[in-house]
Short mmCIF file of C-alpha atoms in Angstrom, two decimals:
data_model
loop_
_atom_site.label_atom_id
_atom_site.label_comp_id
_atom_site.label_asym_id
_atom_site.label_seq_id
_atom_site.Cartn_x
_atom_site.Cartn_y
_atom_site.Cartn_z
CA UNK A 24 0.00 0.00 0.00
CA UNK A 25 0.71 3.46 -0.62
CA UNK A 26 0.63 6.60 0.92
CA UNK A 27 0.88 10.49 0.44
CA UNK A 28 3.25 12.84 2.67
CA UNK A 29 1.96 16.07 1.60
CA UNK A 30 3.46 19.35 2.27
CA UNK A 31 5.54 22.82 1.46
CA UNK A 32 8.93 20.98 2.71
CA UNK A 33 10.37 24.38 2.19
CA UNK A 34 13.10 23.19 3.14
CA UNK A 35 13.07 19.49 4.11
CA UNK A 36 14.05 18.83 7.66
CA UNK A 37 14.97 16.16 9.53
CA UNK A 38 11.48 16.14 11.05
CA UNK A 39 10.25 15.62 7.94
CA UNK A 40 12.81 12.61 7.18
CA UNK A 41 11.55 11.01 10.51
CA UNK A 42 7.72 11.24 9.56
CA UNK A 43 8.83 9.31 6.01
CA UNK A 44 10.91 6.80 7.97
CA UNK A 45 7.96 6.28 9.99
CA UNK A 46 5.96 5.65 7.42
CA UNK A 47 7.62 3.64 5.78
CA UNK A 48 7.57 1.00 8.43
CA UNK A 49 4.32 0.81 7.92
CA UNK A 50 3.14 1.41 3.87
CA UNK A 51 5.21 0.10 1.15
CA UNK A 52 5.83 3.17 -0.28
CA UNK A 53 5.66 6.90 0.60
CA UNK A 54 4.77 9.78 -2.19
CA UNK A 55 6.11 13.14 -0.79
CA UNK A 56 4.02 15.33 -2.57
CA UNK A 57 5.55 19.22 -2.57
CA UNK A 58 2.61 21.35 -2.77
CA UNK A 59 3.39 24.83 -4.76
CA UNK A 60 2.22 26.37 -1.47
CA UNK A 61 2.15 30.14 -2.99
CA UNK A 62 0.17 31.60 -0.15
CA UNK A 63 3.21 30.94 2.18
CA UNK A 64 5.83 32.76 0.15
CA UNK A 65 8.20 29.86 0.02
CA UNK A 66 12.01 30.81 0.39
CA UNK A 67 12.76 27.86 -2.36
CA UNK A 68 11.01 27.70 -6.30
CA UNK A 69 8.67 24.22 -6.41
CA UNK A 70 11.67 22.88 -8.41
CA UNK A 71 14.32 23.62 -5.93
CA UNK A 72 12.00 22.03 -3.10
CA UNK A 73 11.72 18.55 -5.08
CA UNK A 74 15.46 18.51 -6.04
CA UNK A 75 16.23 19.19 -2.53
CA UNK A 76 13.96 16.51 -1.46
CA UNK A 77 15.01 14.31 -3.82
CA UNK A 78 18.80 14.78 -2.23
CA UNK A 79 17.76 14.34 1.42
CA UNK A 80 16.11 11.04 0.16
CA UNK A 81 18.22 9.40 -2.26
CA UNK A 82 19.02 6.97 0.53
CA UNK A 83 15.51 5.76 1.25
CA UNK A 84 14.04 2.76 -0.63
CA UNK A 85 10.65 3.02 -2.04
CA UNK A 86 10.28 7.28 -1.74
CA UNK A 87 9.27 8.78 -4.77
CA UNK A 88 9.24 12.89 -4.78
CA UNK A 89 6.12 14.65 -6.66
CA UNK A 90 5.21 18.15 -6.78
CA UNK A 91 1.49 19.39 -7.25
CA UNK A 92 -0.58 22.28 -7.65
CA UNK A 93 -4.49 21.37 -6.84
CA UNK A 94 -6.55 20.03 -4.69
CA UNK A 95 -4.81 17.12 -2.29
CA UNK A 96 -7.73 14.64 -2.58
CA UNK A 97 -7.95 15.09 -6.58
CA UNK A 98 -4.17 14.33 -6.73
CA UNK A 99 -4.86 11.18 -4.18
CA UNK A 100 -7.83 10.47 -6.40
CA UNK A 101 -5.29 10.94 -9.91
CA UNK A 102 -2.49 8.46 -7.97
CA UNK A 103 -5.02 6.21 -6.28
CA UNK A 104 -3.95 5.98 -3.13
CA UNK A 105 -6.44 6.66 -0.50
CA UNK A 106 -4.44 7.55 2.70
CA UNK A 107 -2.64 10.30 3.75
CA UNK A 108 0.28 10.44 6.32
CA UNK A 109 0.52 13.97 8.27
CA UNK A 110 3.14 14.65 10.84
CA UNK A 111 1.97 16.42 13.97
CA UNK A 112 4.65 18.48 16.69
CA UNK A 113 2.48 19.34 18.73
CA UNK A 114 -1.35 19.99 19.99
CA UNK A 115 -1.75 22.78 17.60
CA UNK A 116 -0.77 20.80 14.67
CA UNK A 117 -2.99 18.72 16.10
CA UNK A 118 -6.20 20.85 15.69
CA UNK A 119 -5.32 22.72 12.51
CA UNK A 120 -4.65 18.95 10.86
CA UNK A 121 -8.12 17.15 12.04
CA UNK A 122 -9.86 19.96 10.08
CA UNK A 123 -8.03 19.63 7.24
CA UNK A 124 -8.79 15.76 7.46
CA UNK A 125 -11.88 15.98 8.06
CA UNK A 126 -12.37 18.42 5.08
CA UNK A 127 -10.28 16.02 2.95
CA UNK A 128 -12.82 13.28 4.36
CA UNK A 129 -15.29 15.03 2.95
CA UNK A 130 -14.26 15.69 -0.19
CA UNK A 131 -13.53 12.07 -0.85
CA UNK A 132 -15.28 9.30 1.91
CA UNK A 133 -12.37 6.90 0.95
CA UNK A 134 -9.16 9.25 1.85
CA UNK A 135 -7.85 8.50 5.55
CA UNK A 136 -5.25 10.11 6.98
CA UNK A 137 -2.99 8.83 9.27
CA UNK A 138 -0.80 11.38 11.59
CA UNK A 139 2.18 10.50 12.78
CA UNK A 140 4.88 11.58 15.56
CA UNK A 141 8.64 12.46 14.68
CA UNK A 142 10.89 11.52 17.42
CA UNK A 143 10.97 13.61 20.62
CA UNK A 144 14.33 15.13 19.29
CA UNK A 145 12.75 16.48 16.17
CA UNK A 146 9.07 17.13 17.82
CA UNK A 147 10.18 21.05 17.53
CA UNK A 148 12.07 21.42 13.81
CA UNK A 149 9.82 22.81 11.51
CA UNK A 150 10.21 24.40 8.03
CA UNK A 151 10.26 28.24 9.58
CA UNK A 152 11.78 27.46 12.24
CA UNK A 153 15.18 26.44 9.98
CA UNK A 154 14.40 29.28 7.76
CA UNK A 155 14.85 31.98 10.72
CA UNK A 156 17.76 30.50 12.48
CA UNK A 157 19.41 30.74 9.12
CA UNK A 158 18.44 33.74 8.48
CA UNK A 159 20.14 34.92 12.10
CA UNK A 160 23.22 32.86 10.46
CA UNK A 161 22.31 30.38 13.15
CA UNK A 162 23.92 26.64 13.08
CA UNK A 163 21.01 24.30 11.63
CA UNK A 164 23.24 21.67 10.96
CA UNK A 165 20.93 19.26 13.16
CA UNK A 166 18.12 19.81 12.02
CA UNK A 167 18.06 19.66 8.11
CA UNK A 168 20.17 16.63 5.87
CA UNK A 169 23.51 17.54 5.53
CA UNK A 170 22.52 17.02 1.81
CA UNK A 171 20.94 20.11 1.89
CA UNK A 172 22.70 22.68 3.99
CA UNK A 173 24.90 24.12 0.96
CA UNK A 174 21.81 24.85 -0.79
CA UNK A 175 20.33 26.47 2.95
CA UNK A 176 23.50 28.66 2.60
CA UNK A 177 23.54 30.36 -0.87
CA UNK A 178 19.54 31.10 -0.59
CA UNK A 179 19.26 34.84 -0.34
CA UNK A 180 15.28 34.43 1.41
CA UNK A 181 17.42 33.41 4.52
#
């Protein structure tokens, strides 16, 4: 079975890494589906995302790296795959992400989402969170693939 890991991963972090590993373990595959996202002014282009993806992943068996611009469900609906893996940090997440499942839910009976925990050590690393320690020319060495932090570097956003 497969599932979708939706998101802006702008940039990938080692949170997100530990939600795919985690997944993993328990669908045979995991689609990370970069979502265009142009309502959060992403620091990185859709293209830069995915190839930056793609390098924090090259490691991991059975990932596959997609980008998309509509609707969540009607790309599930275009892949078929029915269930959806979001990773939660804390309580907020928590709320804000049962809407959006339930909405999903909606929109299609058949999609299911399953949330998922990253490890206690990443529970706090999120996209923005990277973005303005870097910006501060802060050391986010542990928190995003070393794949990636050349690339975190040279991006002017930061």
């Amino acid at each position: 079975m497969t599932c979708l890991y939706p998101g802006s991963f702008d940039p990938i972090t080692n949170g997100h890494l530990d939600v795919i590993k985690r997944a993993l373990k328990i669908f045979d595959k995991v689609v990370v589906a970069i979502a265009q996202s142009e309502h959060k002014n992403p620091c990185f282009s859709l293209e830069k995302r995915k190839d930056l993806a793609l390098l924090a992943t090259q490691n991991l068996q059975n990932v596959e790296i997609i980008t998309f611009t509509n609707l969540l469900v009607d790309l599930a609906k275009e892949l078929e795959i029915k269930t959806v893996i979001r990773g939660l940090r804390a309580v907020s997440d928590f709320e804000y992400e049962l809407q959006i499942g339930y909405a999903n839910n909606a929109l299609w009976s058949e999609f299911e989402t399953v949330y998922l925990m990253p490890n206690l050590k990443n529970a706090f690393i999120s996209s923005s969170i990277v973005r303005s320690i870097a910006a501060h020319g802060g050391d986010v060495s542990s928190l995003v693939p070393k794949e990636i932090l050349p690339f975190l570097k040279e991006q002017t956003c930061m």
